[in-house]
Short mmCIF file of C-alpha atoms in Angstrom, two decimals:
data_model
loop_
_atom_site.label_atom_id
_atom_site.label_comp_id
_atom_site.label_asym_id
_atom_site.label_seq_id
_atom_site.Cartn_x
_atom_site.Cartn_y
_atom_site.Cartn_z
CA MET E 504 25.95 5.60 27.80
CA ILE E 505 27.13 5.76 24.21
CA ALA E 506 24.15 3.87 22.80
CA GLU E 507 21.59 6.58 23.53
CA PRO E 508 22.88 9.32 21.16
CA ILE E 509 23.50 6.71 18.45
CA ILE E 510 19.88 5.53 18.70
CA ALA E 511 18.60 9.11 18.71
CA ILE E 512 20.67 9.99 15.64
CA LEU E 513 19.54 6.86 13.80
CA ILE E 514 15.86 7.55 14.40
CA LEU E 515 16.25 11.25 13.59
CA ILE E 516 18.08 10.46 10.35
CA GLY E 517 15.40 7.94 9.45
CA ALA E 518 12.64 10.47 10.00
CA ILE E 519 14.48 13.14 8.00
CA ILE E 520 15.12 10.75 5.11
CA SER E 521 11.46 9.72 5.07
CA ALA E 522 10.43 13.38 4.97
CA LEU E 523 12.89 14.00 2.11
CA SER E 524 11.38 11.10 0.24
CA ALA E 525 7.91 12.57 0.70
CA PHE E 526 9.16 15.91 -0.67
CA GLY E 527 10.66 14.07 -3.64
CA LEU E 528 7.30 12.42 -4.23
CA ILE E 529 5.72 15.86 -4.51
CA ARG E 530 8.43 17.69 -6.40
CA LEU E 531 9.67 15.27 -9.05
CA PRO E 532 8.08 15.46 -12.51
CA ASP E 533 7.16 11.92 -13.67
CA VAL E 534 6.33 8.45 -12.38
CA TYR E 535 9.81 7.02 -12.78
CA LEU E 536 11.61 9.80 -10.92
CA ARG E 537 8.96 9.76 -8.21
CA SER E 538 9.34 6.03 -7.80
CA HIS E 539 13.09 6.57 -7.59
CA ALA E 540 12.50 8.94 -4.68
CA ALA E 541 9.84 6.80 -3.04
CA THR E 542 11.62 3.45 -3.04
CA LYS E 543 15.23 4.28 -2.25
CA SER E 544 15.00 6.94 0.41
CA ALA E 545 11.86 5.58 2.04
CA THR E 546 13.55 2.19 2.34
CA LEU E 547 16.63 3.73 3.93
CA GLY E 548 14.48 5.83 6.27
CA VAL E 549 12.43 2.88 7.46
CA LEU E 550 15.56 0.78 7.83
CA SER E 551 17.32 3.30 10.03
CA VAL E 552 14.22 3.85 12.19
CA LEU E 553 13.86 0.08 12.63
CA THR E 554 17.55 -0.26 13.43
CA GLY E 555 17.22 2.46 16.04
CA GLY E 556 14.26 0.68 17.59
CA PHE E 557 16.12 -2.62 17.56
CA LEU E 558 19.14 -1.06 19.29
CA TYR E 559 16.87 0.63 21.84
CA PHE E 560 15.24 -2.63 22.85
CA MET E 561 18.62 -4.36 22.87
CA PHE E 562 20.37 -1.87 25.15
CA PHE E 563 17.60 -0.60 27.37
CA GLU E 564 15.22 -3.55 27.68
CA GLY E 565 17.76 -6.33 27.21
CA LEU E 566 15.60 -7.84 24.49
CA ILE E 567 17.05 -8.99 21.17
CA SER E 568 13.98 -8.84 18.98
CA ALA E 569 14.31 -11.33 16.15
CA LYS E 570 11.04 -10.04 14.72
CA MET E 571 12.58 -6.62 14.24
CA LEU E 572 15.67 -8.09 12.55
CA LEU E 573 13.37 -10.10 10.30
CA GLY E 574 11.44 -6.94 9.53
CA ILE E 575 14.64 -5.09 8.61
CA VAL E 576 15.71 -7.87 6.25
CA PHE E 577 12.23 -8.15 4.81
CA VAL E 578 11.84 -4.43 4.06
CA PHE E 579 15.36 -4.38 2.62
CA ILE E 580 14.48 -7.21 0.22
CA THR E 581 10.96 -6.30 -0.78
CA ALA E 582 10.75 -2.50 -1.04
CA PRO E 583 13.07 -2.18 -4.10
CA VAL E 584 11.24 -5.05 -5.79
CA ALA E 585 7.94 -3.26 -5.24
CA GLY E 586 9.43 -0.15 -6.85
CA HIS E 587 10.71 -2.22 -9.77
CA LEU E 588 7.30 -3.78 -10.33
CA ILE E 589 5.46 -0.45 -10.17
CA GLU E 590 7.84 1.19 -12.64
CA ARG E 591 7.70 -1.78 -14.96
CA ALA E 592 3.91 -1.82 -14.91
CA ALA E 593 3.89 1.93 -15.57
CA TYR E 594 6.25 1.52 -18.55
CA MET E 595 4.29 -1.39 -19.98
CA SER E 596 1.02 0.52 -19.78
CA GLY E 597 2.61 3.42 -21.65
CA VAL E 598 3.05 6.12 -19.03
CA PRO E 599 5.19 8.80 -20.74
CA MET E 600 8.58 9.83 -19.43
CA TRP E 601 9.55 13.38 -18.59
CA GLN E 602 10.11 15.53 -21.70
CA LYS E 603 13.73 16.28 -20.82
CA SER E 604 14.77 12.67 -20.40
CA ILE E 605 16.99 11.64 -23.32
CA ARG E 606 17.70 7.90 -23.04
CA ASP E 607 15.20 5.06 -23.34
CA ASP E 608 17.10 1.80 -23.59
CA LEU E 609 14.13 -0.35 -22.63
CA LYS E 610 12.26 0.80 -25.75
CA LEU E 611 15.13 -0.46 -27.94
CA ALA E 612 15.23 -3.73 -26.00
CA ILE E 613 11.50 -4.31 -26.46
CA ALA E 614 11.75 -3.46 -30.16
CA GLU E 615 14.60 -5.94 -30.62
CA GLU E 616 12.71 -8.64 -28.79
CA ARG E 617 9.68 -8.11 -31.00
CA LYS E 618 11.90 -8.22 -34.10
CA SER E 619 13.60 -11.46 -33.05
CA LYS E 620 10.36 -13.40 -32.58
CA PRO E 621 7.53 -11.71 -34.44
CA GLN E 622 5.19 -14.73 -34.72
CA PRO E 623 3.52 -14.66 -31.29
CA GLU E 624 3.05 -10.90 -31.47
CA LYS E 625 1.31 -11.12 -34.85
CA SER E 626 -0.83 -14.04 -33.77
CA GLN E 627 -1.87 -12.00 -30.76
CA ALA E 628 -2.80 -9.08 -33.00
CA MET U 173 2.69 -8.04 -22.69
CA MET U 174 6.29 -8.67 -23.56
CA ASN U 175 6.87 -11.45 -21.05
CA SER U 176 4.76 -12.00 -18.00
CA ARG U 177 7.56 -13.91 -16.27
CA ASP U 178 9.45 -11.43 -14.16
CA VAL U 179 12.76 -12.85 -12.94
CA VAL U 180 13.19 -10.23 -10.22
CA LEU U 181 9.77 -10.93 -8.72
CA GLN U 182 10.19 -14.70 -8.93
CA THR U 183 13.61 -14.76 -7.30
CA THR U 184 12.55 -12.39 -4.55
CA SER U 185 9.40 -14.35 -3.82
CA GLN U 186 11.45 -17.56 -3.53
CA VAL U 187 13.33 -15.92 -0.65
CA THR U 188 10.45 -14.08 0.95
CA VAL U 189 8.02 -17.01 0.95
CA PHE U 190 10.35 -18.78 3.35
CA ILE U 191 10.49 -15.74 5.62
CA ILE U 192 6.70 -15.34 5.58
CA MET U 193 6.10 -19.04 6.24
CA THR U 194 8.57 -19.01 9.13
CA PHE U 195 6.93 -15.96 10.62
CA SER U 196 3.51 -17.52 10.21
CA GLY U 197 4.68 -20.58 12.14
CA PHE U 198 6.12 -18.29 14.79
CA LEU U 199 2.83 -16.40 15.12
CA PHE U 200 0.92 -19.67 15.39
CA LEU U 201 3.18 -20.94 18.19
CA ALA U 202 3.40 -17.61 20.01
CA GLY U 203 -0.36 -17.15 20.25
CA HIS U 204 -0.67 -18.35 23.84
CA ASN U 205 1.49 -15.74 25.52
CA ASN U 206 2.08 -13.09 22.86
CA PRO U 207 0.17 -11.45 20.02
CA GLY U 208 -0.50 -14.06 17.38
CA GLY U 209 -2.49 -17.23 17.11
CA GLY U 210 -4.15 -19.44 14.58
CA PHE U 211 -6.06 -16.76 12.74
CA ILE U 212 -3.29 -14.40 11.71
CA GLY U 213 -0.86 -17.28 11.31
CA GLY U 214 -3.24 -18.89 8.84
CA LEU U 215 -3.83 -15.61 7.03
CA MET U 216 -0.10 -15.05 6.74
CA SER U 217 0.66 -18.47 5.30
CA ALA U 218 -2.22 -17.99 2.86
CA ALA U 219 -0.56 -14.70 1.91
CA ALA U 220 2.68 -16.56 1.21
CA LEU U 221 0.83 -18.95 -1.08
CA VAL U 222 -0.85 -16.03 -2.85
CA LEU U 223 2.58 -14.46 -3.34
CA LEU U 224 3.76 -17.69 -4.99
CA ALA U 225 0.68 -17.71 -7.20
CA LEU U 226 1.32 -14.08 -8.19
CA ALA U 227 5.00 -14.54 -8.96
CA TYR U 228 4.59 -17.81 -10.86
CA ASP U 229 1.14 -19.03 -11.73
CA LEU U 230 -1.60 -21.04 -10.10
CA LYS U 231 -0.35 -24.30 -11.59
CA THR U 232 3.10 -23.87 -10.02
CA MET U 233 1.53 -22.96 -6.69
CA ARG U 234 -0.57 -26.12 -6.81
CA GLN U 235 2.55 -28.15 -7.58
CA ALA U 236 4.31 -26.60 -4.60
CA LEU U 237 1.40 -27.50 -2.31
CA PRO U 238 -0.64 -30.24 -3.97
CA VAL U 239 -3.66 -30.32 -1.68
CA ASN U 240 -7.33 -29.62 -2.19
CA PHE U 241 -8.08 -26.64 0.03
CA HIS U 242 -11.65 -27.78 0.65
CA TYR U 243 -10.18 -30.75 2.51
CA VAL U 244 -7.89 -28.41 4.44
CA THR U 245 -10.91 -26.45 5.67
CA ALA U 246 -12.77 -29.64 6.58
CA THR U 247 -9.75 -31.03 8.43
CA GLY U 248 -9.40 -27.82 10.40
CA LEU U 249 -13.05 -27.86 11.43
CA LEU U 250 -12.84 -31.53 12.42
CA ILE U 251 -9.72 -30.91 14.52
CA ALA U 252 -11.45 -28.00 16.27
CA ILE U 253 -14.58 -30.06 17.01
CA PHE U 254 -12.63 -33.08 18.26
CA SER U 255 -10.40 -30.91 20.45
CA GLY U 256 -13.60 -29.64 22.05
CA MET U 257 -15.08 -33.12 22.36
CA GLY U 258 -11.89 -34.51 23.88
CA SER U 259 -12.91 -33.00 27.22
CA PHE U 260 -15.84 -35.48 27.37
CA VAL U 261 -13.30 -38.28 27.90
CA PHE U 262 -12.30 -36.70 31.20
CA GLY U 263 -15.86 -35.91 32.22
CA ALA U 264 -15.46 -32.19 31.75
CA PRO U 265 -17.86 -29.85 29.90
CA PHE U 266 -17.49 -29.21 26.18
CA MET U 267 -14.41 -27.15 25.18
CA SER U 268 -12.74 -27.43 28.59
CA GLN U 269 -9.06 -26.73 28.15
CA ALA U 270 -6.10 -27.94 30.18
CA TYR U 271 -2.37 -27.42 30.12
CA ASP U 272 0.67 -28.92 31.73
CA TYR U 273 4.44 -28.71 31.59
CA PHE U 274 6.38 -31.41 29.78
CA THR U 275 10.07 -31.96 29.24
CA LEU U 276 10.60 -32.63 25.57
CA PRO U 277 13.89 -33.80 24.09
CA LEU U 278 15.88 -31.00 22.42
CA LEU U 279 13.47 -28.31 23.60
CA GLY U 280 13.58 -28.55 27.38
CA GLU U 281 10.57 -27.74 29.48
CA VAL U 282 7.61 -26.71 27.37
CA GLU U 283 4.11 -25.73 28.31
CA LEU U 284 1.70 -27.72 26.17
CA ALA U 285 -1.97 -26.75 26.17
CA THR U 286 -4.94 -28.38 24.52
CA ALA U 287 -5.92 -24.93 23.27
CA MET U 288 -3.05 -25.44 20.82
CA ILE U 289 -4.99 -28.21 19.07
CA PHE U 290 -8.02 -25.95 18.73
CA ASP U 291 -5.72 -23.26 17.35
CA LEU U 292 -4.33 -25.73 14.82
CA GLY U 293 -7.89 -26.31 13.64
CA VAL U 294 -8.44 -22.55 13.33
CA TYR U 295 -5.15 -22.25 11.39
CA LEU U 296 -6.08 -24.93 8.87
CA ALA U 297 -9.63 -23.62 8.47
CA VAL U 298 -8.38 -20.08 7.82
CA VAL U 299 -5.80 -21.27 5.26
CA GLY U 300 -8.40 -23.41 3.51
CA VAL U 301 -11.12 -20.76 3.39
CA THR U 302 -8.78 -17.98 2.25
CA MET U 303 -7.17 -20.07 -0.47
CA THR U 304 -10.55 -21.36 -1.64
CA ILE U 305 -11.86 -17.81 -1.99
CA ILE U 306 -8.78 -16.53 -3.78
CA LEU U 307 -8.37 -19.52 -6.10
CA SER U 308 -12.04 -19.64 -7.06
CA ILE U 309 -11.92 -15.94 -7.94
CA GLY U 310 -8.54 -16.11 -9.64
CA GLU U 311 -8.97 -19.19 -11.78
CA ASP U 312 -11.64 -17.77 -14.07
CA ARG U 313 -10.07 -16.20 -17.11
#
């Protein structure tokens, strides 16, 4: 049956990608790069493991699990948003970037926003 | 803070709240024969409401669901008590449960049990208690 090696490869790839994401979490230098590793590759790893499980139950048990499909869609939607929120919170609370990073467009954007409407900022201070 | 309104979070939560609410209804209905039931269904719909309150604010969440959660808890407890007392009508002991098969339009043959009514009470009580706890903690500034 052709489905069995496909399922095995999907689950193996998912496990390898998750392991790579864990290595990235250890090796990368600052919060932003680590979050880059943690969100993208962990999402892809979980998605391919879940897809493998879904295909397994579909072909071998004859069960189309809508819960698993819902889980795939849900992880696909929410995991990048979680990464976005963590990085944004880290930037707003002033976590420094890596020394060798050279572009910081968000700093310019925040400065321009403060310049365009300075009243609420001053009243806060 | 530059702006506390995050468009990414708000748009995503608009989509995901529907998914969570649907899954909570599924868990509530599946509780008789599968993992699920009133308790985790209620917790999950409370989680969807908390997600709305996180993405927007408490005022928007109250506009989306304009009920007093104390009354939700009380309604759940009343439903649970009356579903237990309903067995007195048939001369059975307190909390006796029964089920039968009915043919509903559009759904076909469905097994309906009186334990479902008790579970609805549990669902409402869990939603009310959880939201009361979270709102009473979260509303103090």
